[in-house]
Amino acid sequence: MSTVLLLLITGVGLGALYFLVASGLSLIYGLMGVLNFAHGSFLTLAGFLGWEVGRRVGDGTWPGLLLGMLVGLVVGALVAALTELIFIRPLYNRHIEQVLVTVGLGLASVALFEGIWGTDPIQIRLPEWLGGTTNVLGANIPNDRWLLIGTAIVVLFLIVLFLQKTSYGLVIRAGVENRTMVTALGIDVRRAFTIVFAIGGAAAGLGGVLASVYYGQVSAHQGTSLLIYAFIVTVIGGLGSLTGAAIASVLVAVIQQFANFYLGGTGDLAIVLALAAVLLVRPTGLMGKVKH
Amino acid sequence: MLRTFMKSIWGKLALGAAIIVVAAILPLLDISIPGVLPGPTYTPGTLTVLAYAMLIAALALSYHLIFGVAGLLSFGHAMFFAAGAYGLGIILKLLAPAGMPESVTFIVAIVLTLLIALVLGNLVGALALRVTGISFAMVTLAVAQAMNVLIRRNVGGLTGGEEGVTLTVAVVPDFLVGVVNTRNLYWMALAILVIVYLACVWVERSRLGHVVAAARENELRVTVLGLRPYLVRLFLFAAAAVLAAVAGIGFMLLQSSATPRISTSDFTLTLLVIVVLGGVGYRWGAIVGGIIYTLLDQRLAALASADWIEALPDVLRIPLSEPLFILGMLFVAVVMFAPGGIVGLSHRLTSRRGSKKEVEQPAVLQDMEA
């Protein structure tokens, strides 16, 4: 029983990480139809810079980590907004080319990170508490999972609040529903694009710092490998749906954990089978709407 | 006069034949292009680079069928290349102890590998083609990722994990083995490129090719005409898978080994970069892109270790010593400023001199609602 509980909670922790990456992807796709391949690079860059700043303030201390998270958040938002302004906006309404540009940026930036920080993963130091475990009904849960789950819930809450309560949120929700109509009403959707990119980038940047906490290291390929799971999560959850992304993140991560433990490390295969199953039954994903 | 001849079918045939003849006699000549080729054209080192470039061009051609003709953005095409390379390596290893004559073993292994690629292509295509646009891209990516994990995990002790599979030389015909026979391998690569090219022409010119291209432009209209885009796309997908496996087989024979690198999604992304650099929608684009990319990749890596680069300050040295960074940014520039790629640019230049007719943007890149 304690093993099941352990797998379940660690799975949710991993799912929190997936959600931080997938939420931005899903929002960006929903509003703009752009699958952002550079999203993983936002995450990696934020991870590196967050670590660089955090260790200068205090290596392995709480202020260092919290400042690192803040830096990751800001870096992610800034880089994402700049990417949108410089590379995505000039290709307005040319979706395939927008995707291609992000592919190129993704490839180039990973090479650049390798050049700057080297190809080997860098081990990082964490506050003592994060290395320990908490006993929940007989299961020893690593403490860093609580940090991941807590952050993801806060992020989900803030994004929902933003979408529901602000006027930009209204434009974005309407834009996801029917972009042509919103444009026809004379509303500038382009600013909403930049904001969505920045929000997605901020979530990914936070995810980047937390990924380095989860894995205990930062590396140039961290973002890219997480991005693939985030893609799968986005498809299973339904493209453009935030709730779908949240549900699918947890689902995918839990399936992965259980398959890895009980079925001899076949987690990745299990996810792909799950993806296949979902697509066969519901090609638009769990929460996806049928596009007309 | 010359222009009209070059535009006719005979002119194109003559040009194609001339290019093939020149490529075929390269190993017998002594041509040095400093900065582009590592040495004179008759040396094994240069021939290997050129053969590799041609195999990549063949692979890019097969990707052109999916992306350029059908307008489907696949992120898993490398898995079929890997299926060809790994398939040949594994099957030869399994068949080697059976004691069949080496030529029989070799041919049986190739046929079996192509069959595997055909089945794999149909399975993956049947699943992925249930969705279109970006979802299709992500399904192919996910399947390719799973394949990559399986190869890395060394399932059944067949794929050799990170070390990969080596070619069982004992059952490969002698004329394809060893540095001495690099020339033969070069000709084999050229033959593969020509075969894949002809297969692409045949598929594109067939009625099926026309239906696929029509479905790319307007799926609804094709459906209303009573045609099934799903089936023709599936055929095209499987055909591209088999052609990619042919290139993979050539790769295995040329390199004598295959590592998990060739099954990664990054490798497919490289293909995408090649096709776009060369020019989306142009067959020649895939070939030109494949050859230029491979040579650039080789040269940029050599450039990275050059003395004058080492002496530069970090701000310039780091980006310049990462070939993938330069290629990635070049790719971004092409997408943003020259949507037709290299071949598209040359078309635009020649047509501006000849007639006033505007060369339109490749249809694939026009707005495609995902």
XYZ file of C-alpha atoms in Angstrom:
662
model
C 0.000 0.000 0.000
C 2.762 2.425 0.909
C 4.453 1.692 -2.425
C 1.280 2.580 -4.304
C 0.956 5.790 -2.311
C 4.605 6.633 -2.918
C 4.249 6.053 -6.651
C 1.035 8.042 -6.716
C 2.442 11.112 -4.960
C 5.764 11.078 -6.820
C 3.715 10.677 -9.989
C 1.674 13.751 -9.143
C 4.930 15.597 -8.427
C 6.268 14.711 -11.859
C 2.880 15.623 -13.296
C 3.239 19.058 -11.720
C 6.453 19.506 -13.673
C 4.778 18.379 -16.896
C 1.919 20.785 -16.222
C 4.257 23.773 -15.819
C 5.634 23.090 -19.304
C 2.400 21.939 -20.937
C 0.165 24.770 -19.694
C 2.064 27.362 -21.728
C 2.238 25.095 -24.757
C -1.462 24.445 -24.650
C -2.432 28.114 -24.210
C -0.118 29.220 -27.013
C -1.464 26.523 -29.289
C -5.053 27.263 -28.384
C -4.793 30.951 -29.131
C -2.364 31.017 -32.020
C -2.204 27.526 -33.491
C 1.546 27.529 -32.938
C 3.256 24.473 -31.583
C 6.200 26.039 -29.821
C 9.329 23.901 -30.190
C 11.418 26.579 -28.506
C 9.433 26.129 -25.293
C 11.978 23.627 -23.995
C 14.717 26.195 -24.537
C 12.914 28.760 -22.372
C 12.906 26.121 -19.675
C 16.583 25.225 -20.038
C 17.743 28.833 -20.147
C 15.673 29.688 -17.075
C 17.074 26.609 -15.337
C 20.662 27.655 -16.021
C 20.223 31.340 -15.177
C 18.151 30.554 -12.090
C 20.924 28.272 -10.901
C 23.667 30.796 -11.737
C 21.946 33.583 -9.790
C 20.730 31.346 -6.975
C 24.145 29.900 -6.161
C 25.710 33.359 -6.037
C 23.206 34.429 -3.386
C 23.490 31.242 -1.385
C 24.304 27.808 -2.727
C 22.006 25.221 -1.231
C 19.933 27.673 0.828
C 16.273 28.662 0.677
C 16.875 32.320 -0.304
C 19.113 31.081 -3.124
C 16.499 28.667 -4.394
C 13.606 31.120 -4.102
C 15.575 33.837 -5.875
C 16.498 31.250 -8.510
C 12.810 30.491 -9.033
C 12.033 34.182 -9.361
C 14.859 34.649 -11.862
C 13.622 31.608 -13.795
C 10.131 33.068 -13.917
C 11.309 36.463 -15.183
C 13.821 35.025 -17.651
C 11.207 32.646 -19.060
C 8.668 35.443 -19.499
C 11.154 37.868 -21.073
C 12.701 35.385 -23.484
C 9.286 34.103 -24.525
C 7.943 37.613 -25.128
C 11.038 38.537 -27.151
C 10.755 35.339 -29.191
C 7.162 36.194 -29.993
C 7.973 39.770 -30.973
C 11.058 39.033 -33.076
C 10.376 35.653 -34.650
C 6.690 34.761 -34.436
C 4.963 38.072 -35.118
C 6.576 38.759 -38.519
C 5.172 35.415 -39.691
C 1.649 36.409 -38.735
C -0.918 33.753 -39.661
C 1.633 31.469 -41.323
C 1.342 28.627 -38.833
C 3.652 26.062 -40.365
C 6.419 28.629 -40.755
C 5.925 29.772 -37.179
C 6.402 26.179 -36.048
C 9.489 25.861 -38.260
C 11.032 28.999 -36.770
C 10.588 27.634 -33.264
C 12.161 24.341 -34.403
C 15.214 26.260 -35.633
C 15.395 28.292 -32.436
C 15.145 25.124 -30.371
C 18.008 23.449 -32.219
C 20.217 26.530 -32.238
C 19.661 27.429 -28.591
C 20.469 23.940 -27.301
C 23.741 24.080 -29.248
C 24.456 27.489 -27.738
C 23.738 26.251 -24.196
C 26.114 23.348 -24.796
C 28.737 25.828 -25.887
C 28.299 27.987 -22.805
C 27.653 25.486 -20.011
C 29.175 22.351 -21.526
C 27.578 19.062 -22.547
C 27.747 17.371 -19.147
C 24.970 17.861 -16.579
C 25.877 20.198 -13.720
C 25.030 18.871 -10.248
C 23.274 21.435 -8.046
C 23.028 21.827 -4.272
C 19.634 22.102 -2.616
C 18.346 23.210 0.788
C 18.600 20.362 3.272
C 14.858 19.893 3.715
C 14.348 19.143 -0.001
C 16.728 16.198 0.208
C 14.730 14.609 3.041
C 11.465 12.687 3.074
C 8.109 13.052 4.792
C 6.190 10.055 6.070
C 2.641 9.881 4.735
C 0.712 6.793 5.904
C 3.866 4.712 5.842
C 5.228 6.024 2.546
C 8.410 8.103 2.560
C 7.742 10.900 0.103
C 10.727 12.958 -1.075
C 10.115 16.532 0.045
C 10.887 18.163 -3.304
C 7.624 16.663 -4.622
C 5.636 18.926 -2.273
C 7.412 21.972 -3.668
C 6.578 20.866 -7.226
C 2.936 20.120 -6.488
C 2.483 23.344 -4.508
C 4.011 25.512 -7.230
C 1.985 23.879 -9.987
C -1.247 24.424 -8.053
C -0.377 28.094 -7.481
C 0.447 28.528 -11.175
C -2.771 26.827 -12.253
C -4.746 29.017 -9.847
C -3.067 32.223 -11.032
C -3.544 31.438 -14.726
C -7.223 30.589 -14.193
C -7.643 33.789 -12.169
C -5.978 35.790 -14.938
C -8.121 34.209 -17.637
C -11.368 34.624 -15.687
C -10.968 38.011 -14.031
C -8.945 40.288 -16.292
C -9.927 41.908 -19.559
C -6.912 40.382 -21.313
C -8.010 37.009 -20.015
C -11.374 37.640 -21.645
C -9.732 38.480 -24.973
C -7.572 35.352 -24.750
C -10.477 33.076 -23.887
C -12.523 34.548 -26.710
C -9.532 34.291 -29.045
C -9.120 30.589 -28.296
C -12.829 30.149 -29.017
C -12.911 32.112 -32.270
C -9.989 34.261 -33.268
C -11.532 35.626 -36.442
C -14.512 36.962 -34.556
C -12.380 38.693 -31.932
C -10.285 40.348 -34.646
C -13.424 41.410 -36.469
C -14.614 43.158 -33.298
C -11.588 45.412 -33.598
C -9.658 43.965 -30.690
C -5.897 43.728 -31.129
C -5.277 40.021 -30.627
C -1.571 40.450 -31.206
C -0.958 41.943 -27.786
C -2.830 39.001 -26.286
C -0.442 36.707 -28.212
C 2.571 38.333 -26.608
C 1.000 38.106 -23.171
C 0.147 34.435 -23.616
C 3.687 33.774 -24.770
C 5.066 35.578 -21.740
C 2.776 33.664 -19.369
C 3.662 30.353 -20.972
C 7.337 31.276 -20.830
C 7.086 32.241 -17.168
C 5.472 28.910 -16.298
C 8.123 27.066 -18.299
C 10.879 29.109 -16.664
C 9.592 28.229 -13.229
C 9.376 24.631 -14.431
C 12.995 24.854 -15.549
C 14.250 25.758 -12.092
C 12.013 23.114 -10.498
C 13.192 20.518 -13.038
C 16.734 21.125 -11.826
C 15.449 20.580 -8.275
C 13.669 17.369 -9.331
C 16.641 15.907 -11.202
C 19.291 17.428 -8.950
C 21.127 18.780 -11.983
C 20.875 21.194 -14.905
C 21.824 20.244 -18.452
C 21.442 21.653 -21.932
C 19.039 18.880 -22.952
C 16.738 19.048 -19.930
C 14.157 21.228 -21.667
C 14.069 19.227 -24.859
C 13.483 15.925 -23.107
C 10.732 17.387 -20.898
C 9.186 19.070 -23.928
C 8.399 15.742 -25.541
C 6.384 14.661 -22.499
C 4.698 18.044 -22.479
C 3.707 17.543 -26.121
C 2.181 14.179 -25.303
C 0.360 15.721 -22.339
C -0.961 18.516 -24.533
C -2.309 16.095 -27.145
C -3.893 13.773 -24.580
C -5.416 16.704 -22.690
C -6.764 18.297 -25.833
C -4.965 21.107 -27.657
C -5.772 24.486 -26.169
C -7.411 23.257 -22.985
C -5.833 24.258 -19.678
C -7.939 21.864 -17.623
C -7.132 19.111 -20.091
C -3.423 19.841 -19.690
C -3.733 19.667 -15.900
C -5.608 16.354 -15.907
C -3.427 14.794 -18.587
C -0.200 15.878 -16.825
C -1.103 13.978 -13.693
C -2.486 11.030 -15.647
C 0.589 10.678 -17.838
C 3.066 11.041 -14.998
C 1.233 8.544 -12.764
C 0.964 5.994 -15.591
C 4.659 6.500 -16.274
C 5.632 5.959 -12.629
C 3.521 2.823 -12.225
C 4.697 1.269 -15.499
C 8.294 2.039 -14.616
C 7.929 0.322 -11.255
C 5.634 -2.615 -11.977
C 6.290 -3.294 -15.660
C 10.064 -3.178 -15.714
C 10.843 0.386 -16.779
C 8.367 0.585 -19.635
C 7.038 3.995 -18.591
C 7.764 5.776 -21.861
C 6.196 2.983 -23.871
C 3.102 2.993 -21.641
C 2.637 6.731 -22.276
C 2.805 6.279 -26.018
C 0.284 3.432 -25.801
C -1.950 5.688 -23.704
C -1.593 8.392 -26.337
C -2.512 5.916 -29.061
C -5.520 4.714 -27.087
C -6.782 8.261 -26.455
C -6.361 9.202 -30.106
C -8.218 6.115 -31.281
C -11.172 6.867 -29.022
C -11.086 10.670 -28.999
C -8.875 12.184 -31.701
C -9.299 15.672 -30.186
C -7.989 14.630 -26.783
C -9.737 14.378 -23.443
C -10.920 17.988 -23.208
C -10.388 19.071 -26.782
C -13.156 20.645 -28.791
C -13.958 19.530 -32.303
C -12.618 22.175 -34.687
C -15.041 23.282 -37.338
C 16.382 28.045 -78.111
C 18.577 26.547 -75.426
C 16.157 27.755 -72.780
C 13.162 26.023 -74.358
C 15.220 22.843 -74.798
C 16.268 22.915 -71.135
C 12.649 23.371 -70.110
C 11.479 20.374 -72.162
C 11.388 16.844 -70.813
C 14.394 15.859 -72.967
C 16.390 18.760 -71.688
C 15.680 17.775 -68.104
C 16.577 14.156 -68.851
C 19.841 15.257 -70.477
C 20.700 17.475 -67.515
C 19.886 14.693 -65.053
C 21.968 12.175 -67.008
C 24.873 14.611 -67.179
C 24.783 15.173 -63.409
C 24.682 11.430 -62.751
C 27.611 10.801 -65.125
C 29.701 13.530 -63.498
C 28.859 12.191 -60.027
C 29.671 8.658 -61.138
C 33.154 9.450 -62.482
C 34.113 11.667 -59.511
C 35.978 8.834 -57.731
C 38.212 8.446 -60.812
C 39.163 12.120 -60.892
C 41.524 14.218 -58.835
C 39.593 17.354 -57.966
C 40.275 19.342 -54.831
C 37.869 21.947 -53.547
C 39.632 23.398 -50.503
C 37.284 24.410 -47.733
C 34.433 22.263 -49.052
C 35.864 18.776 -49.329
C 38.383 17.319 -46.892
C 40.681 16.186 -49.732
C 40.931 15.222 -53.423
C 37.863 13.426 -54.763
C 39.544 10.028 -55.214
C 40.518 9.673 -51.535
C 38.374 7.411 -49.302
C 37.804 10.213 -46.757
C 36.219 12.531 -49.285
C 34.268 9.725 -50.939
C 32.806 8.715 -47.588
C 31.681 12.287 -46.902
C 30.128 12.560 -50.363
C 28.443 9.146 -50.074
C 27.049 10.141 -46.677
C 25.781 13.413 -48.129
C 24.013 11.538 -50.930
C 22.381 9.115 -48.494
C 21.153 12.044 -46.408
C 19.863 13.621 -49.625
C 17.982 10.387 -50.399
C 16.521 10.398 -46.896
C 15.535 14.045 -47.287
C 13.832 13.138 -50.579
C 11.713 10.533 -48.814
C 10.838 13.164 -46.207
C 9.925 15.531 -49.029
C 7.167 13.067 -49.997
C 5.538 13.450 -46.587
C 6.193 17.134 -45.910
C 6.484 18.678 -49.358
C 3.920 16.618 -51.269
C 1.387 15.602 -48.639
C 1.904 18.676 -46.450
C 2.142 16.523 -43.325
C 4.584 17.616 -40.674
C 6.079 14.368 -39.401
C 8.524 14.411 -36.529
C 9.196 10.707 -36.595
C 10.676 10.080 -40.000
C 14.110 9.217 -38.625
C 12.666 6.041 -37.111
C 12.302 4.524 -40.583
C 15.888 5.418 -41.428
C 16.884 3.749 -38.169
C 14.651 0.788 -39.024
C 16.631 0.341 -42.245
C 20.027 0.619 -40.592
C 19.210 -1.379 -37.468
C 17.066 -3.865 -39.399
C 19.884 -4.773 -41.754
C 22.426 -4.962 -38.936
C 20.267 -7.138 -36.695
C 18.959 -9.456 -39.394
C 22.442 -10.037 -40.825
C 23.656 -10.887 -37.332
C 20.770 -13.317 -36.822
C 21.147 -14.929 -40.242
C 24.937 -15.205 -40.176
C 25.091 -18.519 -38.275
C 22.475 -20.118 -40.572
C 25.177 -21.020 -43.077
C 23.445 -19.784 -46.218
C 25.656 -18.502 -49.057
C 26.631 -14.918 -48.267
C 24.888 -13.369 -51.260
C 21.622 -15.146 -50.405
C 21.856 -14.060 -46.762
C 22.539 -10.497 -47.852
C 19.578 -10.303 -50.216
C 17.228 -12.007 -47.758
C 18.291 -9.538 -45.056
C 17.621 -6.548 -47.314
C 14.210 -7.847 -48.352
C 13.247 -8.574 -44.736
C 14.408 -5.107 -43.648
C 12.293 -3.445 -46.316
C 9.303 -5.566 -45.295
C 9.743 -4.501 -41.678
C 9.888 -0.861 -42.756
C 6.729 -1.348 -44.825
C 4.837 -2.869 -41.897
C 6.143 -0.246 -39.471
C 5.260 2.549 -41.873
C 1.734 1.243 -42.248
C 1.235 0.806 -38.505
C 2.545 4.226 -37.538
C 0.811 5.884 -40.471
C -2.512 4.202 -39.707
C -2.412 5.587 -36.178
C -0.965 9.031 -36.847
C -3.117 9.799 -39.876
C -6.241 9.564 -37.763
C -5.426 13.109 -36.767
C -4.167 15.963 -38.906
C -2.021 19.057 -38.573
C -0.166 19.588 -35.349
C -1.666 16.533 -33.649
C -0.235 14.396 -36.441
C 3.173 15.929 -35.804
C 2.965 15.136 -32.122
C 1.799 11.551 -32.580
C 4.698 10.811 -34.925
C 7.015 12.464 -32.420
C 5.682 10.336 -29.577
C 5.978 7.080 -31.516
C 9.498 7.929 -32.647
C 10.403 8.761 -29.061
C 9.125 5.370 -27.899
C 11.147 3.692 -30.644
C 14.237 5.608 -29.575
C 13.729 4.475 -25.970
C 13.325 0.860 -27.079
C 16.559 1.057 -29.064
C 18.422 2.613 -26.145
C 17.068 0.014 -23.705
C 18.627 -2.772 -25.788
C 15.390 -4.766 -26.020
C 16.031 -8.485 -26.370
C 19.767 -7.779 -26.527
C 19.356 -6.957 -30.217
C 19.931 -3.218 -30.531
C 23.073 -2.999 -28.400
C 21.915 -0.053 -26.281
C 24.055 3.070 -26.552
C 26.805 1.203 -28.393
C 24.497 0.325 -31.240
C 24.785 -2.444 -33.826
C 27.777 -3.188 -35.988
C 27.663 -4.683 -39.456
C 28.386 -8.429 -39.609
C 31.010 -8.087 -42.321
C 31.335 -11.834 -42.958
C 27.963 -12.024 -44.712
C 28.315 -8.811 -46.722
C 29.574 -9.140 -50.314
C 33.326 -8.450 -50.442
C 33.109 -5.533 -52.847
C 31.167 -3.508 -50.250
C 33.597 -4.046 -47.389
C 36.641 -2.079 -46.330
C 38.321 1.225 -47.056
C 39.698 -0.186 -50.313
C 36.169 -0.446 -51.631
C 35.006 3.022 -50.626
C 34.511 3.760 -54.310
C 31.953 0.943 -54.572
C 30.154 2.257 -51.509
C 30.125 5.711 -53.110
C 28.539 4.285 -56.240
C 26.054 2.397 -54.106
C 25.055 5.662 -52.395
C 24.701 7.350 -55.780
C 22.541 4.456 -56.995
C 20.350 4.722 -53.894
C 19.921 8.456 -54.437
C 18.934 7.925 -58.079
C 16.537 5.092 -57.204
C 14.873 7.112 -54.440
C 14.639 10.117 -56.758
C 12.983 8.069 -59.507
C 10.608 6.502 -56.984
C 9.643 9.986 -55.769
C 9.037 11.178 -59.319
C 6.909 8.113 -59.981
C 4.835 8.517 -56.812
C 4.356 12.251 -57.350
C 3.341 11.856 -60.998
C 0.937 8.996 -60.275
C -2.762 9.659 -59.808
C -2.286 8.866 -56.149
C 0.322 11.600 -55.883
C -2.091 14.061 -57.428
C -4.827 13.096 -54.972
C -2.427 13.538 -52.041
C -1.341 16.953 -53.312
C -4.980 17.913 -53.838
C -5.852 16.818 -50.298
C -3.026 19.021 -49.030
C -4.631 22.028 -50.741
C -8.239 21.300 -49.894
C -9.132 18.153 -48.041
C -12.847 18.861 -48.016
C -13.047 19.143 -51.790
C -11.212 15.845 -52.251
C -13.560 14.147 -49.813
C -16.596 15.574 -51.572
C -15.301 14.127 -54.843
C -15.650 10.729 -53.217
C -11.936 10.103 -52.667
C -10.453 9.008 -49.365
C -7.481 11.163 -48.371
C -6.714 8.793 -45.492
C -5.873 5.811 -47.695
C -3.758 7.677 -50.238
C -1.892 9.446 -47.460
C -1.287 6.121 -45.755
C 0.166 4.715 -48.978
C 2.406 7.738 -49.378
C 3.505 7.551 -45.750
C 4.391 3.860 -46.096
C 6.199 4.494 -49.390
C 8.258 7.242 -47.759
C 9.005 4.874 -44.860
C 10.351 2.215 -47.227
C 12.451 4.758 -49.125
C 13.856 6.060 -45.843
C 14.731 2.471 -44.919
C 16.567 2.103 -48.249
C 18.690 5.104 -47.292
C 19.148 3.541 -43.833
C 20.422 0.310 -45.379
C 22.931 2.329 -47.383
C 23.970 4.146 -44.206
C 24.589 0.835 -42.403
C 26.764 -0.469 -45.247
C 28.689 2.803 -45.486
C 29.297 3.360 -41.769
C 29.383 -0.323 -40.706
C 27.505 0.609 -37.543
C 24.384 2.366 -36.294
C 23.919 4.183 -32.983
C 20.694 5.389 -31.305
C 21.494 8.920 -32.522
C 19.901 8.209 -35.904
C 16.541 7.442 -34.298
C 16.265 10.622 -32.200
C 13.723 13.316 -32.887
C 16.656 15.700 -33.330
C 17.673 13.709 -36.370
C 14.199 14.166 -37.889
C 14.409 17.871 -37.071
C 17.648 17.933 -39.055
C 15.724 16.480 -42.000
C 13.150 19.213 -41.646
C 15.938 21.786 -41.635
C 17.418 20.191 -44.782
C 14.134 20.156 -46.684
C 13.340 23.760 -45.758
C 16.873 24.994 -46.473
C 16.764 23.357 -49.892
C 13.241 24.539 -50.644
C 9.968 23.004 -49.523
C 7.991 21.370 -52.292
C 10.938 21.026 -54.685
C 12.432 17.566 -55.217
C 15.735 19.180 -56.049
C 15.467 21.172 -52.868
C 15.734 18.019 -50.774
C 18.814 16.860 -52.691
C 20.592 20.223 -52.729
C 19.657 20.793 -49.076
C 20.885 17.344 -48.034
C 24.250 17.716 -49.724
C 24.852 21.318 -48.679
C 23.754 20.640 -45.093
C 26.043 17.629 -44.708
C 29.030 19.443 -46.175
C 28.314 22.541 -44.068
C 27.984 20.409 -40.959
C 31.345 18.758 -41.668
C 33.082 22.012 -42.527
C 31.644 23.976 -39.623
C 32.871 21.289 -37.231
C 36.336 21.634 -38.765
C 36.031 25.412 -38.545
C 35.260 25.171 -34.818
C 38.742 23.829 -34.133
C 40.465 26.439 -36.286
C 43.118 28.566 -34.574
C 41.611 31.939 -35.348
C 38.308 30.876 -33.808
C 40.064 29.746 -30.635
C 41.625 33.192 -30.345
C 38.296 35.037 -30.450
C 36.629 36.343 -27.280
C 33.973 34.053 -25.766
C 31.032 36.063 -27.119
C 32.050 35.202 -30.692
C 33.957 31.984 -30.117
C 31.144 29.980 -28.478
C 28.458 30.545 -31.156
C 30.943 30.059 -33.994
C 32.218 26.770 -32.616
C 28.729 25.214 -32.480
C 27.800 24.053 -36.015
C 24.219 23.372 -34.983
C 23.830 26.935 -33.724
C 24.927 28.392 -37.051
C 22.795 25.936 -39.036
C 19.797 26.582 -36.781
C 20.013 30.334 -37.211
C 20.565 29.933 -40.959
C 17.395 27.855 -41.016
C 15.472 30.528 -39.101
C 16.696 33.153 -41.568
C 15.596 31.038 -44.549
C 12.137 30.471 -43.073
C 11.690 34.173 -42.342
C 13.211 35.767 -45.420
C 13.484 33.152 -48.183
C 10.513 30.777 -47.899
C 11.436 28.939 -51.121
C 14.835 27.926 -49.778
C 17.901 27.617 -51.999
C 16.098 26.122 -54.991
C 13.236 28.604 -54.626
C 15.716 31.487 -54.664
C 17.436 30.209 -57.785
C 14.058 29.724 -59.491
C 13.118 33.270 -58.610
C 16.405 34.602 -59.964
C 16.251 32.682 -63.255
C 12.594 33.453 -63.867
C 13.146 37.153 -63.245
C 15.767 37.155 -65.972
C 13.643 35.090 -68.347
C 9.977 35.918 -68.054
C 8.157 38.263 -65.739
C 6.195 35.385 -64.287
C 6.322 35.426 -60.517
C 7.349 32.198 -58.911
C 4.786 31.625 -56.270
C 5.536 30.556 -52.775
C 5.516 26.795 -52.259
C 1.978 25.741 -51.541
C 2.875 23.878 -48.368
C 3.946 27.039 -46.628
C 0.828 28.956 -47.453
C -1.446 29.212 -44.502
C -2.407 25.753 -43.415
C -4.965 25.708 -40.646
C -3.537 23.203 -38.247
